[in-house]
PDB file of C-alpha atoms in Angstrom:
ATOM      1  CA  UNK A 270       0.000   0.000   0.000  1.00 95.00           C
ATOM      2  CA  UNK A 271       1.174   3.492  -0.760  1.00 97.00           C
ATOM      3  CA  UNK A 272      -0.195   6.759   0.564  1.00 98.00           C
ATOM      4  CA  UNK A 273      -0.403   9.500  -2.033  1.00 97.00           C
ATOM      5  CA  UNK A 274      -1.978  12.928  -2.403  1.00 97.00           C
ATOM      6  CA  UNK A 275      -5.179  12.973  -4.389  1.00 96.00           C
ATOM      7  CA  UNK A 276      -6.606  16.029  -6.105  1.00 96.00           C
ATOM      8  CA  UNK A 277      -9.935  17.165  -7.504  1.00 97.00           C
ATOM      9  CA  UNK A 278      -9.230  15.367 -10.782  1.00 97.00           C
ATOM     10  CA  UNK A 279      -9.567  12.044  -8.928  1.00 96.00           C
ATOM     11  CA  UNK A 280     -12.590  12.951  -6.804  1.00 96.00           C
ATOM     12  CA  UNK A 281     -14.772  10.391  -8.596  1.00 96.00           C
ATOM     13  CA  UNK A 282     -12.582   7.580  -7.252  1.00 96.00           C
ATOM     14  CA  UNK A 283     -13.467   8.610  -3.683  1.00 96.00           C
ATOM     15  CA  UNK A 284     -17.236   8.615  -4.180  1.00 96.00           C
ATOM     16  CA  UNK A 285     -17.877   4.914  -3.332  1.00 96.00           C
ATOM     17  CA  UNK A 286     -15.999   5.272  -0.046  1.00 96.00           C
ATOM     18  CA  UNK A 287     -17.764   8.556   0.695  1.00 95.00           C
ATOM     19  CA  UNK A 288     -21.131   6.883   0.072  1.00 95.00           C
ATOM     20  CA  UNK A 289     -20.225   4.137   2.558  1.00 93.00           C
ATOM     21  CA  UNK A 290     -19.080   6.690   5.145  1.00 92.00           C
ATOM     22  CA  UNK A 291     -22.186   8.811   4.614  1.00 93.00           C
ATOM     23  CA  UNK A 292     -24.514   5.799   4.892  1.00 91.00           C
ATOM     24  CA  UNK A 293     -23.031   5.036   8.315  1.00 91.00           C
ATOM     25  CA  UNK A 294     -23.815   8.566   9.466  1.00 90.00           C
ATOM     26  CA  UNK A 295     -27.326   8.470   7.979  1.00 89.00           C
ATOM     27  CA  UNK A 296     -28.015   5.166   9.754  1.00 92.00           C
ATOM     28  CA  UNK A 297     -27.013   6.574  13.151  1.00 93.00           C
ATOM     29  CA  UNK A 298     -28.093  10.203  12.782  1.00 91.00           C
ATOM     30  CA  UNK A 299     -30.755  10.423  10.045  1.00 89.00           C
ATOM     31  CA  UNK A 300     -31.941  13.821  11.250  1.00 89.00           C
ATOM     32  CA  UNK A 301     -28.517  15.338  10.475  1.00 89.00           C
ATOM     33  CA  UNK A 302     -27.847  13.875   7.046  1.00 90.00           C
ATOM     34  CA  UNK A 303     -29.448  13.722   3.623  1.00 89.00           C
ATOM     35  CA  UNK A 304     -30.141  10.114   2.697  1.00 90.00           C
ATOM     36  CA  UNK A 305     -28.627   8.812  -0.551  1.00 89.00           C
ATOM     37  CA  UNK A 306     -27.207  11.890  -2.269  1.00 91.00           C
ATOM     38  CA  UNK A 307     -26.491  11.179  -5.925  1.00 94.00           C
ATOM     39  CA  UNK A 308     -23.046  10.096  -7.035  1.00 93.00           C
ATOM     40  CA  UNK A 309     -22.881  13.053  -9.409  1.00 95.00           C
ATOM     41  CA  UNK A 310     -23.613  15.549  -6.635  1.00 95.00           C
ATOM     42  CA  UNK A 311     -21.060  13.920  -4.343  1.00 95.00           C
ATOM     43  CA  UNK A 312     -18.438  13.958  -7.072  1.00 96.00           C
ATOM     44  CA  UNK A 313     -19.077  17.604  -7.915  1.00 96.00           C
ATOM     45  CA  UNK A 314     -18.963  18.570  -4.246  1.00 96.00           C
ATOM     46  CA  UNK A 315     -15.702  16.674  -3.691  1.00 97.00           C
ATOM     47  CA  UNK A 316     -14.129  18.245  -6.790  1.00 97.00           C
ATOM     48  CA  UNK A 317     -15.002  21.723  -5.540  1.00 97.00           C
ATOM     49  CA  UNK A 318     -13.906  20.994  -1.973  1.00 97.00           C
ATOM     50  CA  UNK A 319     -10.578  19.423  -2.948  1.00 97.00           C
ATOM     51  CA  UNK A 320      -9.809  22.441  -5.163  1.00 97.00           C
ATOM     52  CA  UNK A 321     -10.011  24.855  -2.221  1.00 96.00           C
ATOM     53  CA  UNK A 322      -6.792  26.284  -0.795  1.00 94.00           C
ATOM     54  CA  UNK A 323      -5.717  24.576   2.409  1.00 94.00           C
ATOM     55  CA  UNK A 324      -7.674  21.372   1.701  1.00 97.00           C
ATOM     56  CA  UNK A 325      -5.533  18.255   1.323  1.00 98.00           C
ATOM     57  CA  UNK A 326      -6.556  14.694   0.506  1.00 98.00           C
ATOM     58  CA  UNK A 327      -4.574  11.504   0.862  1.00 98.00           C
ATOM     59  CA  UNK A 328      -5.472   8.112  -0.549  1.00 98.00           C
ATOM     60  CA  UNK A 329      -4.256   4.681   0.473  1.00 98.00           C
ATOM     61  CA  UNK A 330      -3.674   2.884  -2.817  1.00 97.00           C
ATOM     62  CA  UNK A 331      -3.264  -0.874  -3.223  1.00 96.00           C
ATOM     63  CA  UNK A 332      -0.609  -2.475  -5.430  1.00 95.00           C
ATOM     64  CA  UNK A 333      -3.444  -2.934  -7.980  1.00 95.00           C
ATOM     65  CA  UNK A 334      -4.133   0.864  -7.883  1.00 94.00           C
ATOM     66  CA  UNK A 335      -7.432   0.500  -5.995  1.00 95.00           C
ATOM     67  CA  UNK A 336      -8.292   3.165  -3.425  1.00 97.00           C
ATOM     68  CA  UNK A 337      -8.372   1.420  -0.059  1.00 97.00           C
ATOM     69  CA  UNK A 338      -9.238   4.488   1.990  1.00 98.00           C
ATOM     70  CA  UNK A 339      -8.882   8.240   2.067  1.00 98.00           C
ATOM     71  CA  UNK A 340      -8.373  11.126   4.460  1.00 98.00           C
ATOM     72  CA  UNK A 341      -9.230  14.789   3.873  1.00 98.00           C
ATOM     73  CA  UNK A 342      -7.791  17.489   6.090  1.00 98.00           C
ATOM     74  CA  UNK A 343      -7.461  21.243   6.156  1.00 98.00           C
ATOM     75  CA  UNK A 344      -4.624  23.402   7.395  1.00 97.00           C
ATOM     76  CA  UNK A 345      -5.885  26.644   8.856  1.00 96.00           C
ATOM     77  CA  UNK A 346      -4.203  29.531  10.615  1.00 97.00           C
ATOM     78  CA  UNK A 347      -6.118  30.638  13.670  1.00 96.00           C
ATOM     79  CA  UNK A 348      -5.126  34.081  14.926  1.00 97.00           C
ATOM     80  CA  UNK A 349      -4.369  34.749  18.561  1.00 97.00           C
ATOM     81  CA  UNK A 350      -7.313  35.850  20.675  1.00 97.00           C
ATOM     82  CA  UNK A 351      -7.261  37.304  24.162  1.00 97.00           C
ATOM     83  CA  UNK A 352      -8.272  33.848  25.428  1.00 97.00           C
ATOM     84  CA  UNK A 353      -5.918  31.615  23.396  1.00 95.00           C
ATOM     85  CA  UNK A 354      -2.664  31.775  21.440  1.00 96.00           C
ATOM     86  CA  UNK A 355      -2.386  31.685  17.654  1.00 97.00           C
ATOM     87  CA  UNK A 356      -2.150  28.244  16.130  1.00 97.00           C
ATOM     88  CA  UNK A 357      -1.784  26.481  12.831  1.00 98.00           C
ATOM     89  CA  UNK A 358      -4.326  23.662  12.953  1.00 97.00           C
ATOM     90  CA  UNK A 359      -4.604  20.596  10.764  1.00 98.00           C
ATOM     91  CA  UNK A 360      -8.263  19.588  10.962  1.00 97.00           C
ATOM     92  CA  UNK A 361      -9.177  16.080   9.821  1.00 98.00           C
ATOM     93  CA  UNK A 362     -12.563  16.293   8.110  1.00 97.00           C
ATOM     94  CA  UNK A 363     -12.945  12.771   6.641  1.00 95.00           C
ATOM     95  CA  UNK A 364     -11.234   9.464   7.115  1.00 97.00           C
ATOM     96  CA  UNK A 365     -12.678   6.237   5.788  1.00 96.00           C
ATOM     97  CA  UNK A 366     -11.472   2.805   4.750  1.00 97.00           C
ATOM     98  CA  UNK A 367     -13.190   0.279   2.497  1.00 96.00           C
ATOM     99  CA  UNK A 368     -15.175  -2.117   4.724  1.00 94.00           C
ATOM    100  CA  UNK A 369     -13.300  -5.232   3.571  1.00 94.00           C
ATOM    101  CA  UNK A 370      -9.953  -3.564   4.354  1.00 94.00           C
ATOM    102  CA  UNK A 371     -10.603  -2.304   7.870  1.00 93.00           C
ATOM    103  CA  UNK A 372      -8.440  -3.347  10.802  1.00 93.00           C
ATOM    104  CA  UNK A 373      -5.311  -3.972   8.696  1.00 95.00           C
ATOM    105  CA  UNK A 374      -3.623  -0.612   9.259  1.00 96.00           C
ATOM    106  CA  UNK A 375      -4.987   1.514   6.405  1.00 97.00           C
ATOM    107  CA  UNK A 376      -6.410   4.180   8.745  1.00 97.00           C
ATOM    108  CA  UNK A 377      -3.178   4.248  10.745  1.00 98.00           C
ATOM    109  CA  UNK A 378      -1.146   4.662   7.567  1.00 98.00           C
ATOM    110  CA  UNK A 379      -3.366   7.561   6.455  1.00 98.00           C
ATOM    111  CA  UNK A 380      -3.146   9.254   9.856  1.00 98.00           C
ATOM    112  CA  UNK A 381       0.624   8.773  10.020  1.00 98.00           C
ATOM    113  CA  UNK A 382       1.114  10.399   6.624  1.00 98.00           C
ATOM    114  CA  UNK A 383      -1.340  13.209   7.420  1.00 98.00           C
ATOM    115  CA  UNK A 384       0.523  13.988  10.633  1.00 97.00           C
ATOM    116  CA  UNK A 385       3.878  14.053   8.813  1.00 97.00           C
ATOM    117  CA  UNK A 386       2.474  16.293   6.072  1.00 97.00           C
ATOM    118  CA  UNK A 387       0.724  18.607   8.538  1.00 97.00           C
ATOM    119  CA  UNK A 388       3.875  19.025  10.613  1.00 97.00           C
ATOM    120  CA  UNK A 389       5.831  19.832   7.435  1.00 97.00           C
ATOM    121  CA  UNK A 390       3.194  22.482   6.694  1.00 96.00           C
ATOM    122  CA  UNK A 391       3.843  24.005  10.117  1.00 97.00           C
ATOM    123  CA  UNK A 392       0.835  22.661  12.017  1.00 97.00           C
ATOM    124  CA  UNK A 393       1.164  22.732  15.784  1.00 96.00           C
ATOM    125  CA  UNK A 394      -2.312  21.312  16.485  1.00 96.00           C
ATOM    126  CA  UNK A 395      -4.157  18.392  14.921  1.00 97.00           C
ATOM    127  CA  UNK A 396      -7.901  18.258  15.432  1.00 96.00           C
ATOM    128  CA  UNK A 397     -10.746  15.999  14.400  1.00 96.00           C
ATOM    129  CA  UNK A 398     -14.450  15.627  15.019  1.00 93.00           C
ATOM    130  CA  UNK A 399     -16.206  12.288  15.074  1.00 92.00           C
ATOM    131  CA  UNK A 400     -19.688  11.164  15.990  1.00 91.00           C
ATOM    132  CA  UNK A 401     -20.305   9.565  19.388  1.00 90.00           C
ATOM    133  CA  UNK A 402     -21.424   6.297  17.767  1.00 91.00           C
ATOM    134  CA  UNK A 403     -18.119   5.913  15.912  1.00 92.00           C
ATOM    135  CA  UNK A 404     -16.017   3.868  18.321  1.00 92.00           C
ATOM    136  CA  UNK A 405     -13.570   2.896  15.556  1.00 92.00           C
ATOM    137  CA  UNK A 406     -12.728   6.539  14.819  1.00 93.00           C
ATOM    138  CA  UNK A 407     -12.435   7.317  18.512  1.00 93.00           C
ATOM    139  CA  UNK A 408      -9.983   4.441  18.993  1.00 94.00           C
ATOM    140  CA  UNK A 409      -7.930   5.436  15.951  1.00 94.00           C
ATOM    141  CA  UNK A 410      -7.694   9.021  17.144  1.00 94.00           C
ATOM    142  CA  UNK A 411      -6.711   7.966  20.670  1.00 95.00           C
ATOM    143  CA  UNK A 412      -3.953   5.834  19.129  1.00 95.00           C
ATOM    144  CA  UNK A 413      -2.523   9.063  17.688  1.00 95.00           C
ATOM    145  CA  UNK A 414      -2.877  10.982  20.942  1.00 94.00           C
ATOM    146  CA  UNK A 415      -6.000  12.914  19.965  1.00 94.00           C
ATOM    147  CA  UNK A 416      -8.234  13.093  23.010  1.00 93.00           C
ATOM    148  CA  UNK A 417     -11.641  14.782  23.264  1.00 93.00           C
ATOM    149  CA  UNK A 418     -11.430  18.383  24.500  1.00 93.00           C
ATOM    150  CA  UNK A 419     -14.895  19.695  23.610  1.00 91.00           C
ATOM    151  CA  UNK A 420     -18.386  18.219  23.507  1.00 89.00           C
ATOM    152  CA  UNK A 421     -20.706  19.697  20.904  1.00 89.00           C
ATOM    153  CA  UNK A 422     -24.446  19.461  21.437  1.00 91.00           C
ATOM    154  CA  UNK A 423     -27.228  20.571  19.136  1.00 90.00           C
ATOM    155  CA  UNK A 424     -30.977  20.910  18.879  1.00 90.00           C
ATOM    156  CA  UNK A 425     -32.764  20.524  15.542  1.00 89.00           C
ATOM    157  CA  UNK A 426     -36.196  21.715  14.538  1.00 90.00           C
ATOM    158  CA  UNK A 427     -38.541  19.065  13.200  1.00 81.00           C
ATOM    159  CA  UNK A 428     -38.310  18.919   9.381  1.00 73.00           C
ATOM    160  CA  UNK A 429     -41.853  20.315   8.941  1.00 61.00           C
ATOM    161  CA  UNK A 430     -40.964  23.449  10.967  1.00 56.00           C
ATOM    162  CA  UNK A 431     -37.816  24.326   9.059  1.00 53.00           C
ATOM    163  CA  UNK A 432     -38.104  27.315   6.816  1.00 54.00           C
TER     164      UNK A 432
END
């Protein structure tokens, strides 16, 4: 397996893994997610997102050139505030591995490479969000020393009351 950067021109190759990741979130939190977005919309969205400055994607690629998993992260400069110092943060937005290839080190390889790349880009903080149901992500992040520091809570209006 090799870990390589992946750009907007290869967004379509990430769509099946994104659909699997999204389906997991829809199954556990249907009120937060749109069920079954089209492949075309996902591809277009990924192309646009991966073209943005500061957004970086890595793919784990098999010897047969199949995408085994991917990770998308953003490097952002956060200015100093009176309540905290300035920081350069690498924020992991997505990480997913093909279901048949989980638990063989693909996620760890992606995280290892992301951390190396982020440090080379000057990051001094690595952050991630993950849903409370996602024990696998929580364990992977703990393995890399990422521990929860904030709990986010939300209320949502019923769909019929949304304007």
